[in-house]
Short mmCIF file of C-alpha atoms in Angstrom, two decimals:
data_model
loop_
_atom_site.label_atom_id
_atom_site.label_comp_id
_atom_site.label_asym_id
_atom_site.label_seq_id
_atom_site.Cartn_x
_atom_site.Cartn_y
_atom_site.Cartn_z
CA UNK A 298 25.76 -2.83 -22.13
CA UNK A 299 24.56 -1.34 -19.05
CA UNK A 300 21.77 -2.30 -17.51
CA UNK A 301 19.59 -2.19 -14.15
CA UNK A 302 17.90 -4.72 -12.26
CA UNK A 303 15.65 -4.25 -9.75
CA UNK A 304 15.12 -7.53 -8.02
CA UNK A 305 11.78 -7.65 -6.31
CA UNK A 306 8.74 -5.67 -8.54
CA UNK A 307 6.86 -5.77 -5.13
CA UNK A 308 7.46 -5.55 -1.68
CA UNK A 309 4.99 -5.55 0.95
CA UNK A 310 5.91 -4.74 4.48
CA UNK A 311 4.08 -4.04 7.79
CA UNK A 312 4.27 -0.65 9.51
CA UNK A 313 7.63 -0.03 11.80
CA UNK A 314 9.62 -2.76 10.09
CA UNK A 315 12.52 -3.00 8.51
CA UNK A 316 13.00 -2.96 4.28
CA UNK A 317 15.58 -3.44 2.11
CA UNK A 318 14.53 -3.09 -1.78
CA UNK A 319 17.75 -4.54 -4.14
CA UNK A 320 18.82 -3.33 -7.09
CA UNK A 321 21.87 -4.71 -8.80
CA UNK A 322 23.64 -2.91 -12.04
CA UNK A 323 26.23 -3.80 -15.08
CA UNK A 324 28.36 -1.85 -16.55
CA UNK A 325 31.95 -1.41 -17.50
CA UNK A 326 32.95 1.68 -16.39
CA UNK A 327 32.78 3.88 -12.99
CA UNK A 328 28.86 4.55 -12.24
CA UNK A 329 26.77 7.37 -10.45
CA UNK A 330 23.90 5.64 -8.61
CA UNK A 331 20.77 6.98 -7.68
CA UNK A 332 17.53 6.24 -6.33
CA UNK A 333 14.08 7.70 -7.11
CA UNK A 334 10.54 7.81 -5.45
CA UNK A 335 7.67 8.25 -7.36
CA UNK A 336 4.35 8.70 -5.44
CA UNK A 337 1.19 7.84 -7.44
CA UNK A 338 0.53 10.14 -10.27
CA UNK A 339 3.67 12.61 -9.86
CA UNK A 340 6.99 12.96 -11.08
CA UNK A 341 10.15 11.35 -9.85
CA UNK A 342 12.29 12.31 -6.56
CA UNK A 343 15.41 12.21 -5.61
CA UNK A 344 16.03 9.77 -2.45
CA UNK A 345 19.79 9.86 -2.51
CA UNK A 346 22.52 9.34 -5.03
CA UNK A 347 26.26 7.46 -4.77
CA UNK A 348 28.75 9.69 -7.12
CA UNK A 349 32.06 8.46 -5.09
CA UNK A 350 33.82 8.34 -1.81
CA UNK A 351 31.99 7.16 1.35
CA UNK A 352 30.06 3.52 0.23
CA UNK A 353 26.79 4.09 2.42
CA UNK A 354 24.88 6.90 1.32
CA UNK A 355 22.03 8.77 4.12
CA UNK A 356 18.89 10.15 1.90
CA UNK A 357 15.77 11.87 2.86
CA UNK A 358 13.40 10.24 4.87
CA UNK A 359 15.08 7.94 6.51
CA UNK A 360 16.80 6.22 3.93
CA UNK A 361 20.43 4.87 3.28
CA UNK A 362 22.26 2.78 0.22
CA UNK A 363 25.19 1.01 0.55
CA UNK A 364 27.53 0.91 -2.80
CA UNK A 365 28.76 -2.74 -3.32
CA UNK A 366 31.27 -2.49 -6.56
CA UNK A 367 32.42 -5.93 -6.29
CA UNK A 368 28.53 -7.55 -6.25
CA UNK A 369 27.68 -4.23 -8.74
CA UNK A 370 24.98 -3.69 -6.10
CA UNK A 371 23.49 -0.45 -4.35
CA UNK A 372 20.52 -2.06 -1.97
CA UNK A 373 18.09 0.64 -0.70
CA UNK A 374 17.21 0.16 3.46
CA UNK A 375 15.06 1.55 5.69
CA UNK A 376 14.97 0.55 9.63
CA UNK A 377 11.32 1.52 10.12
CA UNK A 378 8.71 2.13 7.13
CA UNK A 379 5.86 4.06 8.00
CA UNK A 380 2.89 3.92 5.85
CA UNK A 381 3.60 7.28 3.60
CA UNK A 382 6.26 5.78 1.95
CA UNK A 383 4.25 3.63 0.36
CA UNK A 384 5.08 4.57 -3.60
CA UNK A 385 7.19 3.05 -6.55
CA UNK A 386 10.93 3.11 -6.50
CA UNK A 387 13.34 3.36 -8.71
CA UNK A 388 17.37 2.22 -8.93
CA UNK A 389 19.28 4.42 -11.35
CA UNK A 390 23.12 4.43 -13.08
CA UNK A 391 24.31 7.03 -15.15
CA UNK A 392 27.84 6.63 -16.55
CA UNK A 393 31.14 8.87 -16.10
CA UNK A 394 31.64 8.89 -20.00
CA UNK A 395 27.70 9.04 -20.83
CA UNK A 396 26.59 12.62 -19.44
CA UNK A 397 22.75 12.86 -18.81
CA UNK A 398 21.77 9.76 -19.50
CA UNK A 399 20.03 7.28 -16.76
CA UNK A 400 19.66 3.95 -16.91
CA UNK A 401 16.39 3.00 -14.90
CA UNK A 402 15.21 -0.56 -13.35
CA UNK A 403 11.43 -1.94 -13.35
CA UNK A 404 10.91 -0.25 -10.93
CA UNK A 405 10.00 -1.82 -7.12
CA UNK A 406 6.63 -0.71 -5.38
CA UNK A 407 6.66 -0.71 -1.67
CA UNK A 408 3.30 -1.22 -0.22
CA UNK A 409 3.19 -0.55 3.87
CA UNK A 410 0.69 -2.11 5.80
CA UNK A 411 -0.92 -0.70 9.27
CA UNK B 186 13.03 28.27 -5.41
CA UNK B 187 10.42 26.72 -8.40
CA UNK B 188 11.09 23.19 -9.20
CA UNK B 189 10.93 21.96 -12.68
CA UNK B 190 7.77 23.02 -14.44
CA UNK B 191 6.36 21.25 -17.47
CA UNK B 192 3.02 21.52 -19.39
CA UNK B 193 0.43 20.20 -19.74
CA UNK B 194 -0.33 17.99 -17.47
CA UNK B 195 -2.65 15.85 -19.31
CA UNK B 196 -3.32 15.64 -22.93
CA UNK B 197 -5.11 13.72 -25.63
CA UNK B 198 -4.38 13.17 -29.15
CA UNK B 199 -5.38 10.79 -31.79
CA UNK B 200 -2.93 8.05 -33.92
CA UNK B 201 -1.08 10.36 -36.73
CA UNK B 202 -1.69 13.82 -34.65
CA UNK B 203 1.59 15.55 -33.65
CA UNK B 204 2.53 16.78 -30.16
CA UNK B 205 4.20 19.54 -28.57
CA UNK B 206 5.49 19.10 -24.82
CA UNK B 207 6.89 21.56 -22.89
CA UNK B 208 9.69 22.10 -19.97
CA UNK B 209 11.27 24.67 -17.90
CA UNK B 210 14.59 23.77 -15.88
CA UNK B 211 15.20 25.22 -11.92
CA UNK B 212 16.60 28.70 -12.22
CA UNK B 213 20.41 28.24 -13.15
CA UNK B 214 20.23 24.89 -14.65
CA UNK B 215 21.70 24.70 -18.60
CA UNK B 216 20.68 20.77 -19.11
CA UNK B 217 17.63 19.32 -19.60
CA UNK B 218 16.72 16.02 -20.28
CA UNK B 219 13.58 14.19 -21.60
CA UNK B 220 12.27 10.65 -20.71
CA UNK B 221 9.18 8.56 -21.29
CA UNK B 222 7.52 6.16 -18.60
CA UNK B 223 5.06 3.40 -19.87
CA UNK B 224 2.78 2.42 -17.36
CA UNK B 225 4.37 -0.14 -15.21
CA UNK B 226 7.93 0.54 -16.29
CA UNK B 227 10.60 2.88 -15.51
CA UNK B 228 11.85 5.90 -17.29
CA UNK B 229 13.56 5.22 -20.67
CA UNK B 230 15.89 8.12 -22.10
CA UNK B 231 14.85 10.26 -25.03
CA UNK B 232 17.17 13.28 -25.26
CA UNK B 233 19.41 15.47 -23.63
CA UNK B 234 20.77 19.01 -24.36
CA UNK B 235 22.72 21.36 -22.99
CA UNK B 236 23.61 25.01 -23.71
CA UNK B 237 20.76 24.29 -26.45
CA UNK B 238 22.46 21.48 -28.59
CA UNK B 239 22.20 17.59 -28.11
CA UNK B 240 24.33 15.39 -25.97
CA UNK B 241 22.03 12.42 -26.04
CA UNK B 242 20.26 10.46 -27.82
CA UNK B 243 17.82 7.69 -27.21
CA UNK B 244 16.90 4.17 -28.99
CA UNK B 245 13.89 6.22 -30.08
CA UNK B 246 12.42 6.74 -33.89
CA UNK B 247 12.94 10.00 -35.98
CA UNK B 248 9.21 10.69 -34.94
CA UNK B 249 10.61 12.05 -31.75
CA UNK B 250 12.37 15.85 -31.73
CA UNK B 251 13.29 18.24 -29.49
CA UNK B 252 15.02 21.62 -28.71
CA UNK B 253 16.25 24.01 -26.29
CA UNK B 254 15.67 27.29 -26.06
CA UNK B 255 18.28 30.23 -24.99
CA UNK B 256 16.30 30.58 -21.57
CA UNK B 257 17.33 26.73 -21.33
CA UNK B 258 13.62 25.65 -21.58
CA UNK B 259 12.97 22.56 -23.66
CA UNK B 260 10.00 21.26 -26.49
CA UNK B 261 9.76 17.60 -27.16
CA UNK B 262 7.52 16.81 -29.83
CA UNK B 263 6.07 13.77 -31.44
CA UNK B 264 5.31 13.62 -35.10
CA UNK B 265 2.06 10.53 -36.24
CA UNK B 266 1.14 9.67 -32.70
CA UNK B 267 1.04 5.44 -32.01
CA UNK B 268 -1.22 4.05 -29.68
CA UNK B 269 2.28 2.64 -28.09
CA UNK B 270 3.32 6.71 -27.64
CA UNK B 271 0.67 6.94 -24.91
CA UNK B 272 3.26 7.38 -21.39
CA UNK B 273 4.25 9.92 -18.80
CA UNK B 274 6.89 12.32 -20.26
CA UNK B 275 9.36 13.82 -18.35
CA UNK B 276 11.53 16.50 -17.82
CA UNK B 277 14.68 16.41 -15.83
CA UNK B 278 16.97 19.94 -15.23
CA UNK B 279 20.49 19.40 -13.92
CA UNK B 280 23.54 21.66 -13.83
CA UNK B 281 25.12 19.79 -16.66
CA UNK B 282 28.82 20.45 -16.59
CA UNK B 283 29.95 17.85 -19.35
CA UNK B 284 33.83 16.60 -19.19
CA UNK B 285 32.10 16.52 -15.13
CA UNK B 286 28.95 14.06 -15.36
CA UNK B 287 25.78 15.85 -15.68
CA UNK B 288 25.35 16.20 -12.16
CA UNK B 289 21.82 15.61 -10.25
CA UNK B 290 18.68 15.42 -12.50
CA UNK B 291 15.96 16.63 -10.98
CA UNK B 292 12.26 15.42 -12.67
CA UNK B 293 9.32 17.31 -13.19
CA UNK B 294 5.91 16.44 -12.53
CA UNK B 295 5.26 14.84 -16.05
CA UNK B 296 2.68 15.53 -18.77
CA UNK B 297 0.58 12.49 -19.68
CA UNK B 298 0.00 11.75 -22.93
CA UNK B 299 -3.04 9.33 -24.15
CA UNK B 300 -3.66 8.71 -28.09
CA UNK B 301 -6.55 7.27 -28.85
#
């Protein structure tokens, strides 16, 4: 069955470092891959999304993925966090064959310290 | 352009009340899909429709309906509210070309729900 793990449910970082946030995935068949910010008390965003060619994917604010099929990963990186991106994220797979439906992890908040 | 809209934003209800939530997709999207979010978890899928009939379903009791309208906007709604129903529902909008993938979902701002 396919399912989504997000391997760290917090990670706390200083301001101007480096962060990678994991997420790891199972399934059977090809995969979209997505990741989602949700700031405290609003909806979800779209960081960036993996639906084929190139493996590293460049989001919004900084932010890149890097699809792994044979580890069934798709880590989320940033070289420098600054203190607004503090907020939950979340890992997402959707299958070719299954239309709308995502698959979310846990969920991994990202706490930046000055 | 306006973003996915959905209201209300907050609402209250009592166990056994029913609920009506509603969404309405970015200009020139057909799909929308529905999710609840527990506190502390991530989204789990409810429904999804496109061109007003159901692609997808959930692992989520009879209790929970939903439609689409022919201006693509969506109503979930909740029969005999649980205390367990209290969560953030949203909405997610997307092109939705099936055969394709459904393309980019893009959430709205939620409605909260609390049953007391």
């Amino acid at each position: 069955a396919q399912s989504v793990t997000q391997l760290d449910s917090q990670v706390p970082v200083f301001e101007e470092a480096p962060v990678e946030l994991r997420c790891n995935y199972s399934s059977s068949v090809s995969v979209y891959l997505f990741w989602y910010v949700q700031y405290p008390n609003q909806g979800l965003q779209l960081l960036l999304k993996y639906l084929s060619g190139s493996t590293l994917v460049k989001g919004i604010n900084g932010f890149e993925a890097e699809f792994n099929k044979s580890q069934t990963s798709f880590h989320l990186r940033k070289p420098s966090v600054h203190i607004s991106d503090t907020a939950e994220y979340f890992c997402a797979v959707s299958e070719e064959n299954q239309g709308g439906k995502l698959i979310f992890g846990q969920g991994t908040e990202l706490s930046v310290k000055p | 352009d306006a973003g996915v809209t959905q209201s209300p934003t907050h609402l209250i209800k009592t166990r056994g009340q029913q609920v009506t939530l509603r969404c309405s997709p970015i200009s020139g999207h057909k799909s929308v899909s529905w999710y609840q979010q527990v506190l502390g978890q991530g989204p789990q899928f409810i429904f999804q429709y496109y061109e007003k009939e159901e692609r997808g379903r959930g692992n989520f009791p009879d209790r929970f309906s939903a439609r689409q309208f022919p201006n693509y906007s969506s109503e979930l709604n909740v029969n005999a509210l649980l205390l367990g129903d209290s969560a953030l529902y949203l909405c997610a909008s997307s092109l939705g070309v099936p055969g394709l993938g459904l393309g980019t979902q893009y959430f709205g701002p939620g409605t909260r729900l609390l049953v007391l």
